[in-house]
Structure formats: structure tokens, C-alpha cells
Short mmCIF file of C-alpha atoms in Angstrom, two decimals:
data_model
loop_
_atom_site.label_atom_id
_atom_site.label_comp_id
_atom_site.label_asym_id
_atom_site.label_seq_id
_atom_site.Cartn_x
_atom_site.Cartn_y
_atom_site.Cartn_z
CA MET A 507 -2.40 20.75 -24.90
CA LYS A 508 -0.60 22.14 -21.89
CA PHE A 509 1.63 19.93 -19.75
CA ILE A 510 2.11 17.26 -22.42
CA ASP A 511 3.26 18.59 -25.81
CA GLU A 512 5.95 20.83 -24.36
CA TYR A 513 7.59 17.79 -22.80
CA ARG A 514 7.87 16.08 -26.18
CA ASP A 515 9.81 18.85 -27.93
CA ALA A 516 12.47 17.24 -30.12
CA GLU A 517 14.96 20.09 -29.92
CA SER A 518 14.92 20.10 -26.13
CA ALA A 519 15.28 16.31 -26.17
CA LYS A 520 18.40 16.62 -28.34
CA LYS A 521 19.85 19.21 -25.94
CA TYR A 522 19.33 16.90 -22.97
CA SER A 523 20.79 14.01 -24.92
CA ASP A 524 23.90 16.07 -25.76
CA ALA A 525 24.21 17.21 -22.15
CA ILE A 526 24.06 13.61 -20.91
CA ALA A 527 26.74 12.55 -23.39
CA LYS A 528 28.92 15.44 -22.21
CA ILE A 529 28.89 14.48 -18.54
CA THR A 530 29.12 10.68 -18.91
CA THR A 531 32.66 9.41 -18.44
CA LYS A 532 31.98 5.87 -17.14
CA PRO A 533 29.44 3.08 -17.76
CA TRP A 534 26.34 3.27 -15.57
CA THR A 535 23.23 1.13 -15.12
CA ILE A 536 20.01 2.90 -14.21
CA MET A 537 16.62 1.36 -13.51
CA GLU A 538 13.36 3.13 -14.22
CA ILE A 539 10.81 1.80 -11.76
CA CYS A 540 7.53 2.47 -13.49
CA GLY A 541 6.06 0.60 -16.44
CA GLY A 542 4.68 3.87 -17.78
CA GLN A 543 8.26 5.17 -17.93
CA THR A 544 9.38 1.96 -19.68
CA HIS A 545 6.76 2.46 -22.36
CA SER A 546 7.76 6.08 -22.85
CA ILE A 547 11.44 5.10 -23.15
CA VAL A 548 10.79 2.36 -25.68
CA LYS A 549 8.14 4.29 -27.64
CA PHE A 550 10.15 7.50 -27.99
CA GLY A 551 13.48 5.70 -28.38
CA ILE A 552 14.98 7.50 -25.40
CA ASP A 553 17.47 4.72 -24.75
CA GLU A 554 18.77 5.24 -28.28
CA LEU A 555 19.48 8.90 -27.49
CA LEU A 556 21.85 7.92 -24.70
CA PRO A 557 25.59 7.23 -24.92
CA LYS A 558 26.32 3.52 -25.39
CA ASN A 559 27.81 3.09 -21.94
CA ILE A 560 24.54 3.95 -20.18
CA THR A 561 22.29 0.94 -19.69
CA LEU A 562 18.63 1.38 -18.85
CA VAL A 563 17.10 -1.52 -17.01
CA HIS A 564 13.35 -1.92 -16.71
CA GLY A 565 11.87 -2.27 -13.24
CA PRO A 566 8.85 -4.01 -11.72
CA GLY A 567 6.55 -1.00 -11.84
CA CYS A 568 3.72 -2.73 -13.56
CA PRO A 569 1.14 -3.80 -10.99
CA VAL A 570 -0.62 -6.03 -13.50
CA CYS A 571 2.68 -7.79 -14.23
CA VAL A 572 3.54 -8.47 -10.59
CA THR A 573 0.11 -9.86 -9.68
CA PRO A 574 0.78 -13.55 -8.91
CA VAL A 575 -0.89 -16.23 -11.03
CA GLU A 576 -2.84 -17.56 -8.05
CA LEU A 577 -4.55 -14.21 -7.59
CA ILE A 578 -5.64 -14.38 -11.23
CA ASN A 579 -6.96 -17.88 -10.53
CA LYS A 580 -8.88 -16.54 -7.53
CA ALA A 581 -10.34 -13.80 -9.72
CA LEU A 582 -11.36 -16.39 -12.30
CA LYS A 583 -13.09 -18.52 -9.66
CA ILE A 584 -15.05 -15.54 -8.31
CA ALA A 585 -15.90 -14.18 -11.77
CA SER A 586 -17.27 -17.57 -12.85
CA LYS A 587 -19.92 -17.56 -10.12
CA PRO A 588 -23.40 -16.95 -11.53
CA ASN A 589 -24.48 -14.16 -9.20
CA VAL A 590 -21.24 -12.16 -9.46
CA ILE A 591 -20.53 -9.04 -11.50
CA PHE A 592 -16.73 -8.92 -11.72
CA CYS A 593 -15.28 -5.47 -12.44
CA SER A 594 -11.73 -4.75 -13.43
CA PHE A 595 -9.39 -2.35 -15.18
CA GLY A 596 -9.07 -3.28 -18.84
CA ASP A 597 -5.66 -4.87 -19.01
CA MET A 598 -6.32 -7.43 -16.26
CA LEU A 599 -8.82 -9.13 -18.56
CA ARG A 600 -6.24 -10.86 -20.73
CA VAL A 601 -3.65 -11.74 -18.12
CA PRO A 602 -3.47 -15.53 -18.20
CA GLY A 603 -4.13 -17.58 -15.10
CA THR A 604 -3.14 -21.25 -15.06
CA GLU A 605 -5.69 -22.18 -17.72
CA LYS A 606 -7.57 -19.13 -18.93
CA ASP A 607 -8.17 -15.41 -18.45
CA LEU A 608 -11.05 -13.18 -17.40
CA LEU A 609 -11.94 -12.43 -20.99
CA SER A 610 -12.63 -16.10 -21.66
CA VAL A 611 -14.81 -16.19 -18.52
CA LYS A 612 -16.71 -13.28 -20.05
CA ALA A 613 -16.91 -15.07 -23.38
CA SER A 614 -18.39 -18.10 -21.61
CA GLY A 615 -21.17 -15.97 -20.14
CA GLY A 616 -19.60 -14.58 -16.97
CA ASP A 617 -20.56 -11.00 -16.13
CA VAL A 618 -17.11 -9.40 -16.35
CA ARG A 619 -17.04 -5.64 -16.86
CA ILE A 620 -14.27 -3.18 -17.60
CA VAL A 621 -14.46 -0.05 -15.46
CA TYR A 622 -12.46 3.16 -15.59
CA SER A 623 -12.65 3.92 -11.87
CA PRO A 624 -13.27 1.78 -8.77
CA LEU A 625 -16.19 4.11 -7.97
CA ASP A 626 -17.88 2.80 -11.13
CA ALA A 627 -17.88 -0.64 -9.52
CA VAL A 628 -19.54 0.76 -6.40
CA LYS A 629 -22.24 2.34 -8.60
CA ILE A 630 -22.80 -1.02 -10.28
CA ALA A 631 -23.29 -2.58 -6.83
CA VAL A 632 -25.87 0.06 -5.93
CA ASN A 633 -27.74 -0.57 -9.19
CA ASN A 634 -27.65 -4.37 -8.91
CA GLN A 635 -28.71 -5.19 -5.37
CA ASP A 636 -29.40 -8.83 -6.22
CA LYS A 637 -25.81 -9.45 -7.35
CA GLU A 638 -22.42 -9.53 -5.67
CA VAL A 639 -20.11 -6.96 -7.25
CA VAL A 640 -16.37 -7.56 -6.95
CA PHE A 641 -13.65 -5.10 -8.03
CA PHE A 642 -10.15 -6.34 -8.85
CA ALA A 643 -8.12 -3.81 -6.89
CA VAL A 644 -4.74 -4.02 -8.59
CA GLY A 645 -2.20 -1.24 -8.31
CA PHE A 646 0.70 0.51 -6.70
CA GLU A 647 0.36 3.40 -4.29
CA THR A 648 -0.98 5.57 -7.14
CA THR A 649 -4.22 3.61 -7.24
CA ALA A 650 -4.59 3.08 -3.48
CA PRO A 651 -6.42 6.40 -2.83
CA ALA A 652 -9.04 5.50 -5.44
CA ASN A 653 -9.53 1.98 -4.08
CA ALA A 654 -9.60 3.31 -0.51
CA MET A 655 -12.32 5.79 -1.47
CA ALA A 656 -14.40 3.05 -3.10
CA VAL A 657 -14.32 0.90 0.05
CA TYR A 658 -14.84 3.92 2.32
CA GLN A 659 -17.90 5.04 0.37
CA ALA A 660 -19.26 1.50 0.22
CA LYS A 661 -19.04 1.21 4.00
CA LYS A 662 -20.50 4.68 4.52
CA GLY A 663 -23.38 3.89 2.17
CA VAL A 664 -23.84 0.46 3.81
CA ILE A 665 -23.41 -1.20 0.41
CA LYS A 666 -23.16 -4.85 1.41
CA ASN A 667 -22.98 -6.44 -2.04
CA PHE A 668 -19.59 -4.89 -2.88
CA SER A 669 -16.10 -6.25 -2.20
CA ILE A 670 -12.57 -5.90 -3.56
CA LEU A 671 -10.00 -8.53 -4.51
CA VAL A 672 -6.85 -6.80 -3.31
CA SER A 673 -3.55 -6.96 -5.19
CA HIS A 674 -1.89 -3.77 -3.96
CA VAL A 675 1.89 -3.50 -3.92
CA LEU A 676 4.35 -0.89 -2.63
CA VAL A 677 7.43 0.47 -4.41
CA PRO A 678 10.07 1.01 -1.69
CA PRO A 679 10.12 -2.66 -0.50
CA ALA A 680 10.45 -3.77 -4.14
CA MET A 681 13.42 -1.46 -4.63
CA GLU A 682 15.05 -2.88 -1.51
CA ALA A 683 14.44 -6.43 -2.71
CA ILE A 684 16.10 -5.61 -6.04
CA LEU A 685 19.02 -3.81 -4.37
CA SER A 686 19.66 -6.60 -1.88
CA SER A 687 19.79 -9.28 -4.58
CA PRO A 688 23.38 -10.49 -5.19
CA GLU A 689 22.79 -10.20 -8.95
CA CYS A 690 21.77 -6.54 -8.75
CA ARG A 691 23.61 -4.30 -11.20
CA VAL A 692 21.46 -1.21 -10.70
CA GLN A 693 23.46 1.87 -9.67
CA GLY A 694 20.74 4.53 -9.78
CA PHE A 695 16.96 4.79 -9.95
CA LEU A 696 14.33 6.84 -11.68
CA ALA A 697 11.56 6.63 -9.09
CA ALA A 698 7.91 6.46 -10.12
CA GLY A 699 6.50 9.97 -10.52
CA HIS A 700 2.86 9.22 -9.87
CA VAL A 701 3.48 6.89 -6.95
CA CYS A 702 5.44 9.77 -5.40
CA THR A 703 2.68 12.25 -6.28
CA VAL A 704 0.58 10.33 -3.78
CA MET A 705 3.20 9.22 -1.24
CA GLY A 706 5.88 11.92 -1.48
CA TYR A 707 9.51 10.81 -1.45
CA GLU A 708 10.61 10.80 2.18
CA GLU A 709 10.63 6.98 2.20
CA TYR A 710 13.49 6.96 -0.30
CA TYR A 711 16.06 8.81 1.84
CA PRO A 712 16.97 5.73 3.93
CA ILE A 713 17.19 3.57 0.78
CA ALA A 714 19.52 6.01 -0.99
CA ALA A 715 21.70 6.21 2.11
CA LYS A 716 21.77 2.48 2.89
CA TYR A 717 22.56 1.25 -0.64
CA LYS A 718 24.39 4.40 -1.80
CA VAL A 719 22.21 4.82 -4.89
CA PRO A 720 20.94 8.10 -6.33
CA ILE A 721 17.15 8.16 -6.64
CA VAL A 722 15.54 10.76 -8.91
CA VAL A 723 11.75 11.08 -8.80
CA THR A 724 10.92 11.27 -12.51
CA GLY A 725 7.90 11.97 -14.71
CA PHE A 726 6.77 10.20 -17.86
CA GLU A 727 7.18 12.45 -20.86
CA PRO A 728 10.39 12.20 -22.90
CA LEU A 729 11.87 15.41 -21.46
CA ASP A 730 11.05 14.31 -17.93
CA ILE A 731 12.86 11.02 -18.42
CA LEU A 732 15.83 12.65 -20.11
CA GLN A 733 16.13 15.22 -17.34
CA GLY A 734 15.76 12.46 -14.72
CA ILE A 735 18.54 10.47 -16.39
CA TYR A 736 20.72 13.58 -16.58
CA MET A 737 20.26 14.28 -12.87
CA CYS A 738 20.96 10.65 -11.98
CA ILE A 739 24.13 10.42 -14.10
CA LYS A 740 25.36 13.73 -12.68
CA GLN A 741 25.05 12.29 -9.18
CA LEU A 742 26.80 9.06 -10.18
CA GLU A 743 29.67 10.96 -11.84
CA GLU A 744 30.00 13.11 -8.73
CA SER A 745 29.73 10.11 -6.35
CA ARG A 746 26.60 11.49 -4.70
CA PHE A 747 23.64 9.36 -3.66
CA GLU A 748 20.77 11.67 -2.87
CA VAL A 749 17.04 11.78 -3.50
CA GLU A 750 16.14 14.46 -6.05
CA ASN A 751 12.81 15.49 -7.55
CA GLN A 752 12.66 15.98 -11.31
CA TYR A 753 8.84 15.83 -11.45
CA SER A 754 8.30 18.81 -9.19
CA ARG A 755 5.26 20.05 -11.14
CA SER A 756 3.36 17.07 -9.72
CA VAL A 757 5.36 15.81 -6.74
CA GLN A 758 5.95 17.45 -3.37
CA GLU A 759 8.22 15.93 -0.72
CA LYS A 760 5.32 15.04 1.58
CA GLY A 761 3.02 13.93 -1.23
CA ASN A 762 -0.75 14.17 -1.05
CA GLU A 763 -1.72 14.02 2.61
CA PRO A 764 -5.53 13.70 2.28
CA ALA A 765 -4.91 10.71 0.01
CA GLN A 766 -2.42 9.14 2.42
CA ASN A 767 -4.87 9.63 5.29
CA LEU A 768 -7.59 7.66 3.54
CA ILE A 769 -5.15 4.93 2.51
CA ARG A 770 -4.16 4.55 6.19
CA GLU A 771 -7.83 4.54 7.22
CA VAL A 772 -8.79 1.68 4.90
CA PHE A 773 -5.59 -0.31 4.37
CA LYS A 774 -2.71 -1.73 6.41
CA ILE A 775 0.72 -2.93 5.25
CA VAL A 776 0.94 -6.69 4.71
CA PRO A 777 3.39 -9.16 3.12
CA ARG A 778 2.68 -9.71 -0.59
CA LYS A 779 3.74 -12.25 -3.16
CA TRP A 780 5.19 -10.69 -6.33
CA ARG A 781 5.00 -12.67 -9.53
CA GLY A 782 8.40 -13.99 -10.50
CA VAL A 783 10.02 -12.58 -7.35
CA GLY A 784 8.29 -14.35 -4.47
CA GLU A 785 7.06 -12.96 -1.19
CA ILE A 786 8.44 -9.61 -0.08
CA PRO A 787 7.65 -8.70 3.55
CA GLN A 788 5.72 -5.49 4.24
CA SER A 789 5.34 -4.95 0.51
CA GLY A 790 1.60 -4.74 -0.04
CA LEU A 791 -1.65 -3.36 1.24
CA GLY A 792 -4.52 -5.34 2.74
CA LEU A 793 -7.80 -4.18 4.22
CA ASN A 794 -7.91 -2.98 7.81
CA ASP A 795 -10.04 -4.97 10.27
CA GLU A 796 -12.87 -2.39 10.22
CA TYR A 797 -13.21 -2.90 6.44
CA ILE A 798 -12.59 -6.66 6.29
CA GLU A 799 -16.18 -7.38 5.20
CA TYR A 800 -15.16 -5.82 1.86
CA ASP A 801 -12.39 -8.38 1.29
CA ALA A 802 -13.46 -10.60 -1.61
CA GLU A 803 -10.92 -13.35 -0.84
CA ARG A 804 -12.61 -13.90 2.50
CA LYS A 805 -16.14 -13.40 1.25
CA PHE A 806 -15.77 -16.00 -1.47
CA SER A 807 -13.45 -18.33 0.49
CA VAL A 808 -10.74 -18.36 -2.18
CA GLU A 809 -7.84 -17.84 0.22
CA ASP A 810 -6.38 -21.31 -0.37
CA ILE A 811 -6.01 -21.27 -4.15
CA THR A 812 -2.40 -21.62 -5.38
CA ALA A 813 -0.87 -21.88 -8.86
CA GLU A 814 2.13 -22.81 -10.97
CA GLU A 815 3.75 -20.30 -13.31
CA SER A 816 4.30 -21.02 -17.01
CA PRO A 817 7.76 -22.62 -17.24
CA GLU A 818 8.71 -20.72 -20.37
CA CYS A 819 7.69 -17.25 -19.16
CA ILE A 820 10.64 -15.29 -17.72
CA ALA A 821 8.47 -12.44 -16.42
CA GLY A 822 10.17 -12.51 -13.03
CA LEU A 823 13.63 -11.96 -14.55
CA VAL A 824 12.31 -9.18 -16.83
CA LEU A 825 10.59 -7.47 -13.89
CA GLN A 826 13.81 -7.41 -11.87
CA GLY A 827 15.72 -6.02 -14.82
CA LEU A 828 17.89 -9.13 -15.12
CA LYS A 829 16.73 -9.99 -18.64
CA LYS A 830 15.25 -8.04 -21.52
CA PRO A 831 11.99 -9.18 -23.17
CA TYR A 832 13.82 -10.27 -26.33
CA ASP A 833 15.99 -12.62 -24.24
CA CYS A 834 12.90 -14.79 -23.81
CA SER A 835 12.62 -17.82 -26.09
CA ALA A 836 8.89 -17.26 -26.48
CA PHE A 837 8.99 -13.50 -27.16
CA GLY A 838 7.01 -12.60 -30.27
CA THR A 839 6.51 -16.22 -31.23
CA LYS A 840 4.62 -18.25 -28.64
CA CYS A 841 4.03 -15.13 -26.55
CA THR A 842 2.31 -12.17 -28.19
CA PRO A 843 -0.23 -9.63 -26.94
CA GLU A 844 -2.98 -11.72 -28.53
CA MET A 845 -1.80 -14.93 -26.86
CA PRO A 846 0.32 -13.93 -23.87
CA LEU A 847 2.17 -16.40 -21.66
CA GLY A 848 2.58 -13.85 -18.91
CA ALA A 849 1.42 -10.47 -17.71
CA PRO A 850 4.22 -8.19 -19.05
CA MET A 851 3.08 -8.98 -22.60
CA VAL A 852 -0.51 -7.99 -21.84
CA SER A 853 -0.29 -4.99 -19.63
CA SER A 854 -0.18 -1.46 -21.02
CA GLU A 855 2.77 -0.97 -18.65
CA GLY A 856 4.53 -4.26 -19.27
CA ALA A 857 8.09 -4.27 -20.63
CA CYS A 858 7.33 -7.13 -23.04
CA SER A 859 4.33 -5.38 -24.57
CA ALA A 860 6.40 -2.19 -24.94
CA TYR A 861 9.10 -4.04 -26.85
CA TYR A 862 6.57 -5.92 -28.94
CA ARG A 863 4.73 -2.74 -29.91
CA TYR A 864 7.72 -0.51 -30.58
CA ARG A 865 10.75 -2.74 -31.18
CA LYS A 866 9.62 -5.72 -33.23
CA TYR A 867 12.71 -5.52 -35.40
CA ILE A 868 14.82 -6.77 -32.50
CA LEU A 869 13.16 -10.17 -32.83
CA LYS A 870 15.93 -12.64 -33.66
CA MET B 135 -0.67 1.77 -12.39
CA CYS B 136 1.22 4.94 -13.06
CA LEU B 137 -0.87 6.09 -15.99
CA ALA B 138 -2.16 9.51 -15.04
CA ILE B 139 -2.79 12.46 -17.31
CA PRO B 140 -3.12 16.23 -16.88
CA GLY B 141 -6.45 17.96 -17.49
CA LYS B 142 -8.03 21.35 -16.81
CA ILE B 143 -10.89 21.75 -14.33
CA THR B 144 -13.88 23.43 -16.00
CA SER B 145 -16.50 23.08 -13.24
CA ILE B 146 -16.74 21.89 -9.63
CA SER B 147 -19.62 20.63 -7.50
CA GLY B 148 -20.13 18.91 -4.15
CA GLU B 149 -17.97 18.96 -1.05
CA GLY B 150 -15.54 16.82 0.89
CA PHE B 151 -15.25 13.27 -0.42
CA GLU B 152 -18.08 13.91 -2.82
CA ARG B 153 -16.37 16.90 -4.44
CA THR B 154 -16.27 16.30 -8.18
CA GLY B 155 -15.57 18.31 -11.28
CA LYS B 156 -15.63 18.23 -15.04
CA VAL B 157 -12.05 18.04 -16.32
CA ASN B 158 -11.03 18.80 -19.89
CA PHE B 159 -8.42 16.49 -21.40
CA GLY B 160 -7.58 18.14 -24.71
CA GLY B 161 -11.23 18.48 -25.65
CA VAL B 162 -12.62 15.39 -23.91
CA LEU B 163 -14.62 16.19 -20.76
CA LYS B 164 -14.73 13.64 -17.96
CA ASP B 165 -16.14 13.58 -14.44
CA VAL B 166 -13.31 13.44 -11.94
CA ASN B 167 -13.36 13.04 -8.17
CA LEU B 168 -11.62 16.04 -6.56
CA ALA B 169 -11.69 14.83 -2.94
CA TYR B 170 -7.89 14.65 -2.77
CA VAL B 171 -7.31 18.17 -4.13
CA PRO B 172 -9.47 20.33 -1.84
CA GLU B 173 -7.57 23.48 -2.81
CA ALA B 174 -8.04 23.01 -6.59
CA LYS B 175 -10.02 25.71 -8.39
CA ILE B 176 -11.62 26.11 -11.80
CA ASP B 177 -8.96 26.52 -14.52
CA ASP B 178 -6.36 24.67 -12.43
CA TYR B 179 -4.66 21.71 -14.06
CA VAL B 180 -4.83 18.44 -12.16
CA ILE B 181 -3.18 15.08 -12.70
CA VAL B 182 -5.87 12.40 -12.97
CA HIS B 183 -5.61 8.66 -12.33
CA VAL B 184 -8.58 6.26 -12.60
CA GLY B 185 -11.10 9.05 -12.17
CA PHE B 186 -9.35 10.78 -9.26
CA ALA B 187 -7.29 13.95 -9.22
CA ILE B 188 -4.16 13.04 -7.26
CA ASN B 189 -2.57 16.50 -7.31
CA THR B 190 -2.78 19.95 -8.86
CA LEU B 191 -0.04 20.76 -11.36
CA ASN B 192 2.27 23.55 -10.33
CA GLU B 193 2.87 25.82 -13.32
CA SER B 194 6.01 27.50 -12.04
CA GLU B 195 7.56 24.09 -11.29
CA ALA B 196 6.41 22.93 -14.71
CA ASN B 197 8.70 25.45 -16.35
CA LYS B 198 11.75 24.20 -14.44
CA VAL B 199 12.40 21.46 -17.01
CA PHE B 200 13.00 24.21 -19.58
CA GLU B 201 14.80 26.59 -17.21
CA TYR B 202 17.21 23.75 -16.39
CA LEU B 203 17.93 23.38 -20.11
CA LYS B 204 18.51 27.11 -20.49
CA GLU B 205 20.94 27.08 -17.55
CA MET B 206 22.84 24.18 -19.14
CA ASP B 207 22.90 26.11 -22.44
CA GLU B 208 24.35 29.15 -20.72
CA LEU B 209 26.96 27.06 -18.90
CA GLY B 210 27.77 25.41 -22.23
CA GLU B 211 28.37 28.82 -23.80
CA LEU B 212 30.66 29.72 -20.94
CA ASP B 213 32.60 26.49 -21.55
CA GLN B 214 32.90 27.27 -25.23
CA GLY B 215 34.03 30.79 -24.39
CA ASP B 216 36.81 29.37 -22.18
CA SER B 217 38.06 26.94 -24.78
CA GLU B 218 38.28 29.64 -27.41
CA GLN B 219 40.63 31.73 -25.31
#
């Protein structure tokens, strides 16, 4: 199939790996932002193709993983109501709240449904006028155009029994939070290719300049990641700190403007709490005033719910790249994909689930 | 969520925000919303995330990954040529 297989060619991968080894003269630490990139790296063993003095650190680019426990608890409260159909992407169903997850609400008789697209949830609302349909709108900027369209179409169609529980987060503020932490060891970034497909990469110029870090917008296939790493190391070796675009087949500098327009129409930038990190100002999206009737937190009065995190789960440290999944005392023993303590073990983009699936032999 | 995959548009219908198409993902056909790619045509490849095309894939840019490798190869041969002298 075009646009996938070619980027998994082993011979080309070896060439990139050799080229990286050739130009690397010093130790460097690079963070890949997106959970999809983390999975690709761990699955294809890309980190094992790199010289030993290059360290790849996994970033917080897993929107499921950074959704705070209290938002899960709010989802659980809403989903447990008898007249609610609660719709969600698949991997949110097994993320544990304080006591249980959405799948157990479903098992107890709650109407919890997995949908592929937020528009599916709108259709469900149209077909079930006697119920309240709520969609768990989790995601980075990549998913914002889809969620914006769902709310826009609901308002246009005067669909009153639909609302979204918003957990939208933005990448650039997260990068700044990581870079401004005193423990930060990251010297270069592979930026998230699909986030940038939507948003472009102009927002990264000031970050690269302020923190003097190279930022390479990178795709997800093995060759994309290897080329992104090559470009990043080349900059580091040459003491440059620019924004470059490896994923140019999908990403343009200005991004997708129709998508950005609808995001701006429906959403505004708000402070957001990130699981394991805390509140980051201006780091999330919330509904604009004209669309506030579609805000499920308000509709169901769950704004005041709070929660404690599991004491053993080190998701926050993993998400900031300060620890690896196997550093966790519960990894693979008390915490597995079947019985997760935290989100990174459940999510298809979580670092812990990537290591569990592809690197079990590292278990001590 | 960064999980988006490329697929080929096989048919298009509707307009504006209701513009949709059938997209072929290696043999599997799915309905995809094309509102955000107004310039996309039949036989174009698009990158699809949760039922929405978020961009068309640029074929000439797509080859750059391999052109870059070729350039590095050629530079590498030049290096080898130098060291042999």
C-alpha cells in the first residue's frame, strides 16, 4: 500500500542508522512528543538502531494518558446516569478512575458505546431523542477539528440532546512546561506530525529560539522517525536550533486552515490540568460561549468532582520523560494492560503499553 | 491522538462541511468526512484521523525521504573517494 510500506524498508532504515552513527560525536537526548511515535520506536526497535550515546525520551503526546483522574471520574458519573448514552474512543474505556473504569460501568448496565468518529455520537443523538448523548472529547490538536465539527453540526441541526466532555490539550505549552522544568534533559524534539498537519509549525519558532532546541516535525513510520532523528542530531552537532519539517508529505508550515478556522469558531484556549504534571496555563481547549450548551460538565453539574492519583503509578514522570516504564515498581506485575493502574498502560499511544507489548524481556 | 492513516479517495459526494467520500485503506473502504480538504480529488491520497481527512498527501514531498537518502549516499561516496586518494 502506498505511503506506508515504503517507509518501513529495512535497507533504507539501515542506511539512515549508519548515517546517524557517522555524524554523532557527542551524547544527545531527544524527546519524541507523540505517543504514536513512541509506539513506532519501541515496536520497530528504532532506539536499538541508534548509537549508544543517543537517548530517546518519551514525551506526553498521549491525550488519553494526560487526562486527569478527576475527568475520568466525571465521565463515570455521567455514564452511570440511566438516561445517558456515553460515547467514547475505544481506549478511554479501560482507563481507571479512582475506583473503576467506563468498561465496568458498561458491564453494570450503563449505555457506554465505542465510536470511531465524534460524528457517530451526533448520529446516535439524532436517533435517540429521548436520551442524552455525551461524547468524551479527548485529544490533542489533531482531534480538535473533528470534535469542533461535531459540536458545530449539532448546533446547526439544533440537536439539543448532545454534549461533549472536553479533555483537549495543546502541544506547545506542554513542550514549554517540560523545557522550563529544572530537571529537563531534553536537547532536541521530534514534534508531532499529525498535530502539525492540522496546526502547522509556526508556533514552534519562538520555542526553538527561546530554549535553543532544534525541533523537527516528524512522521510515524520507521523511516520518518529515523530521518527526523538524523535531522535533529545534525542540528545539535552543528549547534543550530531551528524548526525543520521532516513530514513534508503531510505537513505544511501554515497547517490546515479550514480546520483551524473551525477550531477557533467552536473552542477557546483555557488552562488545563495534565495528569501527573499539574495545571499548565493556556494549555487546553474549552468550548466558546456560543457553544457552551454543548458542555457536558456544565450540563450534568460535575464541575466540582476531584480525585486522588494512585500512589504507585508514576505516569506523570513517564510522561515528562523523567522515568522509563520499566522504572516503575508496578510495571508488568501489578500494572498490566488487563489491570492498569494508570492511563499509559491502557492507551494505544501510552509509553507503558508500548513497552509491555514489545519489550517484555526488560522486566526485571 | 496522533493515529492517522493514509488512504485513497475513490468517490466524493456532498459539499462544504457535508462533503464526504469513500476512502480505500489497503482494501478496506470507509466513509470519511472531506470538509477540511476542499481541494482533494478522486484518486488523491488523504491522511485520515477519526473519520476526517486532515490533509492531502503530497506525492513529490513523499519521495523526499528517499531522495535525502540518495543524496547522503552520494556524499558518502564522495567521502570514500577522498579517503582513497
